[in-house]
Amino acid sequence: MLIWGEQDISLTRDHMDLLSDRLPNTSDVHVIRGAATPTLTHPEQVNLFLQSLD
């Protein structure tokens, strides 16, 4: 699972899409709007994505 923060300046959306294309068994990139570091700034939304793995 790839989770990307819309405001992330260290890793662009293009790079996340490239990872999604090249890594086997990867879903689409999940975007969290307004987040730079989703696990720190938007943990509730990240947890929702992680719970969907069950």
C-alpha positions as CSV (number, residue, x, y, z in Angstrom):
1,M,0.0,0.0,0.0
2,L,1.3,3.4,-0.9
3,I,0.1,6.4,1.0
4,W,1.1,9.9,-0.1
5,G,0.5,13.3,1.5
6,E,-0.6,15.9,-1.0
7,Q,1.7,18.5,0.5
8,D,4.8,16.2,0.6
9,I,7.7,18.1,-1.0
10,S,10.3,15.3,-0.5
11,L,8.5,12.8,-2.7
12,T,6.4,14.0,-5.7
13,R,3.2,12.4,-6.9
14,D,5.0,11.4,-10.1
15,H,7.5,9.4,-8.1
16,M,4.7,7.7,-6.1
17,D,2.9,6.8,-9.4
18,L,6.2,5.4,-10.6
19,L,6.6,3.3,-7.5
20,S,3.0,2.1,-7.9
21,D,3.7,1.0,-11.5
22,R,7.0,-0.7,-10.7
23,L,6.4,-2.5,-7.4
24,P,4.6,-5.8,-7.7
25,N,1.2,-6.3,-5.9
26,T,0.8,-2.5,-5.2
27,S,-2.5,-0.8,-5.2
28,D,-3.1,2.7,-6.4
29,V,-1.6,5.6,-4.5
30,H,-3.8,6.6,-1.6
31,V,-3.7,10.4,-1.3
32,I,-4.3,12.3,1.9
33,R,-5.2,15.8,1.1
34,G,-3.5,18.6,3.1
35,A,-0.9,16.2,4.5
36,A,2.9,16.6,4.3
37,T,3.8,13.6,6.4
38,P,0.5,11.7,6.7
39,T,1.5,9.4,9.6
40,L,2.3,12.4,11.7
41,T,-0.3,14.9,10.7
42,H,-3.2,12.7,9.6
43,P,-2.9,9.5,11.6
44,E,-6.7,8.8,11.6
45,Q,-6.8,8.7,7.9
46,V,-3.7,6.6,7.6
47,N,-5.3,4.1,10.1
48,L,-8.4,3.9,8.0
49,F,-6.3,2.8,5.0
50,L,-4.4,0.3,7.1
51,Q,-7.6,-1.1,8.6
52,S,-8.9,-1.8,5.0
53,L,-6.1,-4.3,4.6
54,D,-7.8,-6.8,6.9
